[in-house]
């Protein structure tokens, strides 16, 4: 606790890292919104366009990560451990990768009918990225640790729901889908989406371990 | 080496963390025993019941992890680095997730015939969790470092065997199984089981890195 | 920067760890060369032999990792953090695992026709291991940090290319391959190859985080 006060004293307003983390996590929300839009399209005519937008945002995320690394090289004092900044950055990157991966598979595998579990998954991914962004915003002042841990708990529960939906959907594919290639398509799309929520849980774990060290 | 003695002097009998780690690793053995029982059932009538028991134990594992986090919040002095406690906890959790994942797939995919490789995998998972528990118990007093490294070596060799069984079984599926959906079912069940042994290896890696720091 | 100079002063010529890391990364190049040879064989008659050679090199890699661990136990002063040595070692190991995994699947699944994306992937894996080795060699003297970061940037771009090839190839499988079992075979081989480049990216991340701490 005393460590925390020292910490707050010396780095009262970090002007470099926090805004970048906030940009990275807002970017995830934008990607998740586009993914939700994509899986709710009435037909696949606008699909390519949305996929391209998601890809653009993934590149924007890469740029933000790169800027964080440049700042790490320039700044001797950082708001928390350099390796945690590094781990947090790459875990946010992983979320972007799998949201992009999911949209990419829907496009590349030419998935015709978007099923209910895919739509539910997109909702959960959006929820999870919103909690990731909330928790990341609270990092600025570690006063409201409770807000961060609450978000982390919610992310964990979202990931559990995504797990359940994935398992149930794949169970049903094995029961009712007789075309093996169609079965694989849906399984792979759902699996990328489920992994996106796993990666949000990884972000939550990194945040919790930052709290554990600095609180 | 001197560091180790200081370490032992200041935290002679940690009453919080070690018992929780031991509960978490005993819980893995219980889960592995149930999985072994499940894959050796004469028919699938009792399958659902065993799956539910495994799921209950997975939740118990989550509770133990949660208690460890609460203790981390309360205790300023910990028997080893806070981030290592965090990593060890989540790596034990991962093992539970994949044991549960394996039983879940057997149930959800309605796997009819339990094959020999599945039975062999269940045996290996039980062996691996027993070595995980042994190594975790030795953490209390780092005097018998040799016992920990021996368990870690055995876990590595179990993981190699599981890899081999997985590869061989999947090779045979590709050679003899003409129904693609049946092939995917078995491949996925075996893959979850193989990943459970991978996750035991991850625990061994965490334990070794704790030794490297504290020994 | 000043930290770096101190660092260089105290451990001017580490005689234990750097040669072992260099052996481990040269070993990856050798494995990648054999994999490239394997996928360019005119027929499958020499395939088993090359697979065995790759497996032998994987075991050699395990031996090198083991030696690094022995040195960690013996040396109190290490060129950089003990846990980073541990992480770097296991990330190099992971690359070896997936190169071996790819060759193993080609053999076990009795893949008849080696397709263009498989050949392109083998080229990319070789490129990535060459950059891994370059970056690892530069660790000795952290004077040319730029060389390391350049290699890391190239590894990232190689991984992106591998991702793209994987996605495109799998998209085409879903479009043109009507035999689901053949589709799974190719998807799994390509997936192991793509993961090998992912693991090279993990090595790059570890190297970057070592730079971040020591530069």
XYZ file of C-alpha atoms in Angstrom:
645
model
C 0.000 0.000 0.000
C 2.779 2.444 0.890
C 4.521 1.392 -2.307
C 1.455 2.444 -4.191
C 1.561 5.933 -2.697
C 5.219 6.337 -3.625
C 4.336 5.129 -7.087
C 1.534 7.679 -7.367
C 3.768 10.415 -6.090
C 6.537 9.951 -8.578
C 4.479 9.322 -11.679
C 1.401 11.421 -11.068
C 0.386 12.022 -14.673
C 1.997 9.758 -17.164
C 1.447 11.452 -20.483
C 2.852 8.802 -22.757
C 1.814 5.266 -21.891
C -1.697 5.586 -20.535
C -3.110 7.415 -23.583
C -1.547 4.758 -25.834
C -3.035 1.891 -23.822
C -6.380 3.663 -23.942
C -6.131 4.044 -27.712
C -5.261 0.352 -28.060
C -8.233 -0.737 -25.996
C -10.679 1.677 -27.676
C -9.446 0.278 -30.958
C -10.497 -3.189 -29.760
C -14.018 -1.912 -29.075
C -14.157 -0.469 -32.595
C -13.048 -3.787 -34.053
C -15.604 -5.706 -31.987
C -18.364 -3.329 -33.119
C -17.452 -3.927 -36.762
C -17.406 -7.679 -36.173
C -20.874 -7.445 -34.625
C -22.053 -5.403 -37.612
C -20.521 -7.956 -39.973
C -22.302 -10.972 -38.427
C -25.603 -9.064 -38.471
C -25.486 -8.120 -42.162
C -28.666 -9.128 -44.025
C -26.545 -10.610 -46.829
C -22.866 -10.939 -47.672
C -22.624 -8.054 -50.189
C -21.047 -5.597 -47.688
C -18.971 -8.286 -45.977
C -15.690 -7.658 -47.807
C -15.894 -3.952 -46.971
C -16.344 -4.559 -43.239
C -13.535 -7.128 -43.262
C -11.242 -4.526 -44.812
C -12.186 -2.010 -42.120
C -11.422 -4.550 -39.398
C -8.070 -5.236 -41.043
C -7.305 -1.504 -41.147
C -8.009 -1.240 -37.426
C -5.753 -4.223 -36.782
C -2.954 -2.326 -38.525
C -3.788 0.740 -36.425
C -3.399 -1.473 -33.358
C 0.029 -2.575 -34.608
C 1.012 1.085 -34.996
C -0.055 1.833 -31.426
C 2.000 -1.135 -30.151
C 4.950 0.151 -32.092
C 4.600 3.613 -30.542
C 4.503 2.063 -27.056
C 7.783 0.307 -27.842
C 9.331 3.551 -29.059
C 8.270 5.249 -25.810
C 9.749 2.381 -23.804
C 13.053 3.025 -25.525
C 12.922 6.732 -24.738
C 11.586 6.752 -21.171
C 13.646 5.645 -18.244
C 10.812 6.012 -15.776
C 7.657 4.143 -16.660
C 4.364 4.031 -14.766
C 4.896 0.346 -14.087
C 7.445 -2.362 -14.850
C 8.809 -2.244 -18.376
C 8.131 -5.937 -18.877
C 4.507 -5.471 -17.791
C 4.087 -2.686 -20.313
C 5.501 -5.074 -22.879
C 3.195 -7.940 -21.839
C 0.104 -5.740 -21.664
C 0.839 -4.370 -25.131
C 1.190 -7.776 -26.702
C -1.864 -9.167 -24.938
C -3.981 -6.298 -26.317
C -2.475 -7.072 -29.704
C -3.539 -10.708 -29.406
C -7.174 -9.709 -28.922
C -7.008 -7.652 -32.137
C -5.433 -10.604 -33.955
C -8.265 -12.955 -33.113
C -11.085 -10.495 -33.827
C -9.432 -9.973 -37.194
C -8.908 -13.742 -37.486
C -12.609 -14.398 -36.938
C -13.730 -11.884 -39.579
C -11.075 -13.182 -41.919
C -12.287 -16.770 -41.629
C -15.917 -15.774 -42.198
C -14.762 -14.080 -45.402
C -12.172 -16.614 -46.633
C -14.231 -19.703 -45.862
C -17.217 -18.043 -47.558
C -19.501 -18.876 -44.608
C -22.970 -18.524 -46.063
C -25.416 -18.593 -43.188
C -24.417 -16.745 -40.020
C -25.769 -18.873 -37.164
C -27.041 -17.809 -33.740
C -23.942 -18.925 -31.821
C -21.783 -16.729 -34.102
C -24.011 -13.735 -33.339
C -23.932 -14.488 -29.599
C -20.153 -14.772 -29.721
C -19.829 -11.388 -31.427
C -21.936 -9.857 -28.619
C -19.707 -11.424 -25.982
C -16.534 -10.226 -27.699
C -17.895 -6.679 -27.718
C -18.799 -6.928 -24.020
C -15.350 -8.284 -23.185
C -13.522 -5.512 -25.064
C -15.658 -2.903 -23.293
C -14.559 -4.295 -19.940
C -10.958 -4.470 -21.134
C -11.158 -0.759 -22.022
C -12.786 0.103 -18.674
C -10.062 -1.710 -16.743
C -7.286 -0.172 -18.839
C -8.708 3.320 -18.233
C -8.648 2.715 -14.484
C -4.914 1.937 -14.617
C -4.209 5.677 -14.697
C -5.023 6.060 -11.056
C -4.801 2.864 -9.172
C -7.164 4.295 -6.567
C -10.155 2.398 -7.861
C -8.582 -1.030 -7.860
C -12.033 -2.445 -7.207
C -13.227 -1.187 -10.598
C -10.393 -3.011 -12.302
C -10.943 -6.271 -10.464
C -14.698 -6.018 -11.133
C -14.004 -5.706 -14.864
C -11.609 -8.646 -14.670
C -14.231 -10.776 -12.930
C -16.744 -9.874 -15.641
C -14.248 -10.697 -18.399
C -13.719 -14.099 -16.803
C -17.430 -14.733 -16.703
C -17.807 -13.617 -20.353
C -15.061 -16.044 -21.309
C -16.910 -18.830 -19.479
C -20.084 -18.029 -21.397
C -18.157 -18.033 -24.685
C -16.707 -21.427 -23.761
C -20.169 -22.766 -23.091
C -21.608 -21.406 -26.351
C -18.661 -22.820 -28.286
C -19.034 -26.271 -26.733
C -22.785 -26.355 -27.223
C -22.562 -25.150 -30.833
C -19.854 -27.657 -31.707
C -21.824 -30.445 -29.981
C -24.795 -29.571 -32.181
C -22.635 -29.466 -35.296
C -21.462 -33.003 -34.530
C -25.045 -34.086 -33.958
C -26.799 -32.485 -36.911
C -24.286 -31.387 -39.538
C -23.634 -34.210 -41.952
C -21.289 -32.300 -44.291
C -17.853 -32.508 -42.675
C -16.472 -29.508 -44.554
C -19.337 -27.279 -43.423
C -18.830 -28.579 -39.886
C -15.131 -27.632 -39.947
C -15.907 -24.153 -41.307
C -18.265 -23.288 -38.457
C -16.041 -24.904 -35.854
C -13.070 -22.815 -37.004
C -14.982 -19.538 -37.086
C -16.416 -20.166 -33.612
C -13.002 -21.225 -32.371
C -11.371 -17.929 -33.470
C -14.171 -16.026 -31.740
C -13.838 -18.054 -28.570
C -10.073 -17.478 -28.603
C -10.693 -13.715 -28.864
C -12.467 -13.906 -25.491
C -9.622 -16.084 -24.133
C -7.207 -13.335 -25.125
C -9.368 -10.767 -23.295
C -9.018 -13.005 -20.246
C -5.235 -12.937 -20.762
C -5.390 -9.129 -20.688
C -7.355 -9.386 -17.431
C -4.653 -11.675 -16.020
C -1.912 -9.219 -16.969
C -3.866 -6.374 -15.365
C -4.359 -8.406 -12.199
C -0.669 -9.213 -12.024
C 0.160 -5.497 -12.446
C -2.202 -4.773 -9.541
C -0.600 -7.489 -7.462
C 2.808 -5.884 -7.922
C 1.840 -2.227 -7.541
C -1.033 -2.236 -5.068
C 22.219 -20.181 -2.145
C 22.515 -17.650 0.652
C 19.396 -16.023 -0.698
C 17.595 -19.254 -0.166
C 18.593 -19.409 3.488
C 17.374 -15.861 4.074
C 14.199 -16.812 2.329
C 13.748 -19.847 4.586
C 14.503 -17.813 7.662
C 11.934 -15.130 7.064
C 9.090 -17.284 5.859
C 9.617 -20.489 7.780
C 6.076 -21.763 7.707
C 3.841 -20.048 5.267
C 0.353 -20.891 6.426
C -1.588 -19.371 3.606
C -0.196 -20.056 0.166
C 1.300 -23.524 0.389
C -1.892 -25.217 1.646
C -3.835 -23.536 -1.177
C -1.355 -24.680 -3.835
C -1.543 -28.165 -2.371
C -5.337 -28.122 -2.510
C -5.222 -26.946 -6.120
C -2.864 -29.735 -7.137
C -4.724 -32.451 -5.186
C -7.847 -31.243 -6.934
C -6.127 -31.939 -10.279
C -5.435 -35.529 -9.196
C -9.111 -35.953 -8.266
C -10.151 -34.616 -11.665
C -7.700 -36.918 -13.460
C -9.005 -39.915 -11.495
C -12.562 -39.112 -12.531
C -11.479 -38.720 -16.157
C -9.789 -42.124 -15.973
C -12.965 -43.608 -14.468
C -15.024 -41.956 -17.228
C -12.979 -43.404 -20.089
C -13.110 -46.861 -18.487
C -16.895 -46.992 -18.061
C -18.434 -50.150 -19.574
C -21.107 -48.018 -21.257
C -22.110 -44.351 -21.424
C -25.007 -44.487 -18.926
C -22.963 -43.035 -16.018
C -20.996 -40.660 -18.261
C -23.080 -37.531 -17.643
C -22.761 -38.007 -13.877
C -18.952 -38.233 -13.995
C -18.774 -35.224 -16.302
C -20.783 -33.223 -13.788
C -18.420 -34.281 -10.988
C -15.423 -33.174 -13.055
C -17.133 -29.846 -13.704
C -17.800 -29.412 -9.968
C -14.118 -29.970 -9.248
C -13.192 -27.455 -11.908
C -15.325 -24.892 -10.075
C -13.623 -25.888 -6.809
C -10.317 -25.175 -8.545
C -11.592 -21.728 -9.527
C -12.530 -21.075 -5.893
C -9.037 -22.038 -4.745
C -7.484 -19.689 -7.322
C -9.754 -16.939 -6.091
C -8.673 -17.522 -2.487
C -5.021 -17.320 -3.534
C -5.734 -13.955 -5.121
C -7.469 -12.736 -1.981
C -4.441 -13.796 0.076
C -2.134 -11.987 -2.344
C -4.132 -8.824 -1.691
C -3.841 -9.244 2.074
C -0.240 -10.404 2.485
C 2.682 -8.128 1.972
C 5.251 -10.859 2.448
C 4.810 -13.896 0.233
C 6.897 -17.080 0.122
C 8.050 -16.204 -3.396
C 7.512 -13.482 -5.964
C 3.919 -12.290 -6.230
C 3.975 -12.675 -10.010
C 5.195 -16.268 -9.669
C 2.340 -17.035 -7.305
C 0.056 -15.549 -9.911
C 1.597 -17.556 -12.779
C 1.652 -20.808 -10.807
C -2.005 -20.348 -9.899
C -3.109 -19.775 -13.460
C -1.003 -22.634 -14.809
C -2.648 -25.040 -12.337
C -5.978 -23.624 -13.465
C -5.126 -24.362 -17.096
C -4.581 -28.046 -16.324
C -8.045 -28.198 -14.746
C -9.544 -26.452 -17.785
C -8.224 -29.047 -20.199
C -9.123 -32.088 -18.091
C -12.606 -30.646 -17.936
C -12.401 -29.797 -21.655
C -11.576 -33.422 -22.507
C -14.472 -34.877 -20.493
C -16.741 -32.204 -21.896
C -15.891 -33.090 -25.497
C -16.399 -36.809 -24.880
C -19.850 -35.952 -23.566
C -20.875 -33.206 -26.037
C -19.598 -34.957 -29.140
C -21.322 -38.162 -27.971
C -18.170 -40.216 -28.549
C -19.460 -43.752 -28.689
C -16.470 -46.071 -28.534
C -13.659 -45.113 -26.177
C -10.459 -46.142 -27.971
C -7.148 -47.344 -26.548
C -5.257 -44.067 -27.122
C -7.942 -42.211 -25.117
C -7.476 -44.659 -22.238
C -3.678 -44.361 -22.436
C -3.949 -40.559 -22.446
C -6.133 -40.618 -19.325
C -3.466 -42.718 -17.584
C -0.742 -40.233 -18.594
C -2.789 -37.263 -17.391
C -3.227 -38.930 -13.996
C 0.515 -39.639 -13.792
C 1.351 -36.060 -14.738
C -0.999 -34.548 -12.125
C 0.510 -36.824 -9.472
C 3.965 -35.460 -10.294
C 2.606 -31.912 -10.342
C 1.225 -32.473 -6.825
C 4.501 -34.013 -5.625
C 6.522 -31.067 -6.933
C 4.092 -28.525 -5.494
C 4.282 -30.198 -2.075
C 8.078 -29.917 -2.144
C 7.859 -26.151 -2.644
C 7.202 -25.765 1.082
C 10.790 -26.438 1.920
C 13.094 -25.872 -0.955
C 15.584 -28.235 0.658
C 14.731 -31.087 -1.647
C 15.117 -29.242 -4.887
C 16.143 -32.516 -6.453
C 12.684 -33.967 -5.798
C 11.098 -31.068 -7.624
C 13.407 -31.266 -10.623
C 12.900 -35.055 -10.747
C 9.140 -34.563 -10.919
C 9.603 -31.918 -13.604
C 11.764 -34.272 -15.667
C 9.100 -36.974 -15.342
C 6.344 -34.537 -16.356
C 8.364 -33.648 -19.447
C 8.758 -37.290 -20.351
C 5.018 -37.925 -19.798
C 4.261 -35.031 -22.114
C 6.549 -36.545 -24.749
C 4.705 -39.865 -24.470
C 1.359 -38.078 -24.790
C 2.659 -36.303 -27.898
C 3.694 -39.617 -29.390
C 0.361 -41.309 -28.625
C -1.508 -38.340 -30.055
C 0.516 -38.338 -33.283
C 0.233 -42.091 -33.718
C -3.504 -42.137 -33.020
C -4.170 -39.261 -35.404
C -1.992 -40.905 -38.048
C -4.109 -44.049 -37.741
C -7.323 -42.046 -37.926
C -6.135 -40.546 -41.220
C -5.221 -43.999 -42.475
C -8.259 -46.009 -41.458
C -11.164 -43.722 -40.545
C -13.201 -42.939 -43.624
C -15.891 -40.863 -41.882
C -14.455 -37.344 -41.604
C -16.801 -36.305 -38.797
C -15.840 -39.302 -36.664
C -12.193 -38.516 -37.395
C -12.586 -34.925 -36.199
C -14.373 -36.073 -33.012
C -11.528 -38.360 -31.941
C -8.876 -35.890 -33.002
C -10.448 -33.156 -30.873
C -10.875 -35.338 -27.789
C -7.264 -36.555 -28.035
C -6.088 -33.009 -28.640
C -7.727 -31.730 -25.415
C -6.110 -34.615 -23.509
C -2.717 -33.940 -25.037
C -3.039 -30.255 -24.179
C -3.787 -31.216 -20.545
C -0.319 -32.817 -20.396
C 1.170 -29.726 -22.135
C -0.325 -27.613 -19.370
C 1.250 -29.894 -16.747
C 4.552 -29.211 -18.495
C 3.832 -25.483 -18.212
C 3.387 -25.961 -14.443
C 6.757 -27.747 -14.390
C 8.311 -24.801 -16.257
C 6.881 -22.331 -13.739
C 8.189 -24.440 -10.854
C 11.629 -24.608 -12.462
C 11.698 -20.862 -12.947
C 10.725 -20.381 -9.282
C 13.636 -22.655 -8.334
C 15.963 -20.721 -10.610
C 15.095 -17.497 -8.815
C 15.027 -18.750 -5.246
C 17.611 -21.515 -5.118
C 21.947 3.341 -21.259
C 24.185 3.691 -18.226
C 22.738 0.443 -16.956
C 23.787 -1.143 -20.174
C 27.386 -0.009 -19.750
C 27.532 -1.406 -16.224
C 26.073 -4.600 -17.586
C 28.736 -4.764 -20.295
C 31.448 -4.032 -17.794
C 30.629 -6.788 -15.386
C 29.866 -9.547 -17.856
C 32.133 -8.672 -20.743
C 32.485 -12.132 -22.199
C 29.991 -14.601 -20.975
C 31.446 -17.965 -21.873
C 28.549 -20.154 -20.893
C 25.173 -18.850 -21.947
C 25.774 -17.065 -25.225
C 27.424 -20.047 -26.952
C 24.533 -22.247 -25.840
C 21.916 -19.823 -27.158
C 23.853 -19.632 -30.403
C 23.926 -23.423 -30.655
C 20.192 -23.576 -30.004
C 19.439 -21.039 -32.714
C 21.839 -22.580 -35.270
C 20.112 -25.858 -34.562
C 16.817 -24.257 -35.587
C 18.338 -23.210 -38.919
C 19.515 -26.790 -39.490
C 16.034 -28.093 -38.729
C 14.435 -25.542 -41.061
C 16.867 -26.499 -43.846
C 15.937 -30.160 -43.479
C 12.247 -29.269 -43.515
C 12.790 -27.299 -46.708
C 14.647 -30.275 -48.210
C 11.824 -32.580 -47.130
C 9.067 -30.563 -48.808
C 11.134 -30.316 -51.995
C 11.784 -34.055 -52.353
C 10.803 -35.383 -55.795
C 9.001 -38.306 -54.151
C 8.380 -39.625 -50.641
C 11.045 -42.368 -50.614
C 13.602 -40.342 -48.623
C 10.957 -38.672 -46.456
C 11.249 -40.986 -43.444
C 15.018 -40.459 -43.351
C 14.735 -36.654 -43.306
C 12.037 -36.849 -40.640
C 14.360 -38.894 -38.478
C 17.133 -36.326 -38.920
C 14.769 -33.529 -37.892
C 13.762 -35.542 -34.849
C 17.431 -36.064 -33.936
C 18.025 -32.317 -34.103
C 14.987 -31.741 -31.933
C 16.578 -33.990 -29.304
C 19.842 -32.071 -29.694
C 17.850 -28.915 -28.984
C 16.468 -30.511 -25.819
C 20.020 -31.329 -24.730
C 21.102 -27.720 -25.255
C 18.139 -26.493 -23.185
C 19.092 -28.925 -20.467
C 22.674 -27.623 -20.455
C 21.407 -24.057 -20.129
C 19.416 -25.110 -17.080
C 22.455 -26.801 -15.567
C 24.467 -23.593 -16.095
C 21.690 -21.557 -14.480
C 22.004 -23.755 -11.412
C 25.768 -23.282 -11.266
C 26.150 -19.588 -12.104
C 25.175 -16.881 -9.707
C 25.900 -14.093 -12.174
C 24.141 -14.369 -15.506
C 24.337 -12.045 -18.508
C 20.686 -11.114 -18.051
C 17.800 -12.003 -15.751
C 17.560 -15.684 -14.870
C 13.880 -15.778 -15.785
C 14.626 -14.264 -19.191
C 17.232 -16.938 -19.824
C 14.580 -19.451 -18.892
C 11.942 -17.888 -21.159
C 14.317 -17.479 -24.096
C 15.364 -21.117 -23.780
C 11.835 -22.414 -23.809
C 10.766 -20.147 -26.652
C 13.637 -21.474 -28.808
C 12.510 -24.953 -27.825
C 8.976 -24.204 -28.997
C 10.222 -23.320 -32.483
C 11.990 -26.690 -32.669
C 8.830 -28.455 -31.491
C 6.720 -27.037 -34.287
C 9.274 -27.581 -37.062
C 9.425 -31.161 -35.876
C 5.636 -31.198 -35.560
C 5.233 -30.113 -39.171
C 7.593 -32.776 -40.535
C 5.960 -35.329 -38.286
C 2.488 -34.574 -39.610
C 3.634 -34.743 -43.234
C 5.005 -38.196 -42.455
C 2.250 -39.541 -40.182
C -0.656 -38.256 -42.254
C 1.030 -39.666 -45.364
C 0.569 -36.386 -47.246
C 1.012 -37.383 -50.863
C 1.273 -34.216 -52.885
C 3.315 -31.370 -51.400
C 1.486 -28.194 -52.414
C 2.882 -24.717 -53.147
C 1.749 -23.126 -49.859
C 3.639 -25.870 -47.960
C 6.797 -25.070 -49.924
C 6.344 -21.322 -49.362
C 5.834 -21.925 -45.653
C 9.054 -23.935 -45.428
C 10.913 -21.016 -47.043
C 9.417 -18.568 -44.547
C 10.318 -20.805 -41.589
C 13.922 -20.938 -42.788
C 14.015 -17.138 -43.172
C 12.538 -16.668 -39.705
C 15.050 -19.011 -38.037
C 17.890 -17.196 -39.795
C 16.711 -13.909 -38.302
C 16.242 -15.564 -34.911
C 19.873 -16.717 -35.073
C 21.088 -13.282 -36.165
C 19.283 -11.573 -33.301
C 20.499 -14.149 -30.776
C 24.099 -13.665 -31.935
C 23.785 -9.908 -31.391
C 22.793 -10.476 -27.752
C 26.451 -10.963 -26.897
C 27.165 -7.300 -27.207
C 24.121 -5.175 -26.879
C 25.894 -2.422 -28.792
C 24.045 -3.142 -32.007
C 20.579 -3.067 -30.586
C 19.406 -1.853 -33.953
C 20.451 -5.145 -35.549
C 18.344 -7.055 -33.055
C 15.276 -4.882 -33.492
C 15.689 -5.070 -37.288
C 15.658 -8.865 -37.108
C 12.625 -8.749 -34.837
C 10.781 -6.496 -37.294
C 11.620 -8.905 -40.121
C 10.441 -11.901 -38.057
C 7.149 -10.108 -37.463
C 6.730 -9.457 -41.157
C 7.576 -13.091 -41.976
C 4.941 -14.193 -39.508
C 2.409 -11.921 -41.196
C 3.238 -13.455 -44.569
C 2.862 -16.953 -43.115
C -0.522 -15.964 -41.698
C -1.604 -14.718 -45.084
C -0.430 -17.863 -46.904
C -2.142 -20.038 -44.318
C -5.437 -18.166 -44.614
C -5.350 -18.142 -48.397
C -4.451 -21.838 -48.626
C -7.159 -22.842 -46.182
C -9.672 -20.652 -47.997
C -8.820 -22.481 -51.217
C -9.088 -25.856 -49.521
C -12.606 -24.955 -48.412
C -13.430 -23.818 -51.913
C -11.979 -26.637 -53.994
C -11.221 -29.672 -51.823
C -14.268 -31.904 -51.647
C -12.662 -34.680 -49.578
C -12.941 -33.518 -45.957
C -10.181 -35.829 -44.725
C -7.725 -34.512 -47.301
C -8.760 -30.979 -46.347
C -8.039 -31.623 -42.652
C -4.634 -33.149 -43.487
C -3.418 -30.085 -45.373
C -4.966 -27.691 -42.874
C -3.134 -29.397 -40.007
C 0.233 -29.489 -41.767
C -0.048 -25.819 -42.732
C -1.199 -24.970 -39.224
C 1.910 -26.561 -37.635
C 4.091 -24.630 -40.079
C 2.298 -21.372 -39.389
C 2.667 -21.960 -35.636
C 6.426 -22.456 -36.136
C 6.595 -18.872 -37.428
C 4.379 -17.721 -34.517
C 6.916 -19.258 -32.157
C 9.723 -17.377 -33.920
C 7.707 -14.235 -33.234
C 7.530 -15.244 -29.565
C 11.339 -15.478 -29.557
C 11.443 -11.974 -31.052
C 9.117 -10.752 -28.286
C 11.344 -12.273 -25.589
C 14.410 -10.664 -27.184
C 12.656 -7.303 -27.314
C 11.657 -7.561 -23.676
C 15.279 -8.406 -22.768
C 16.366 -5.279 -24.669
C 13.739 -3.221 -22.898
C 15.115 -4.263 -19.529
C 18.812 -4.056 -20.288
C 19.123 -1.235 -22.775
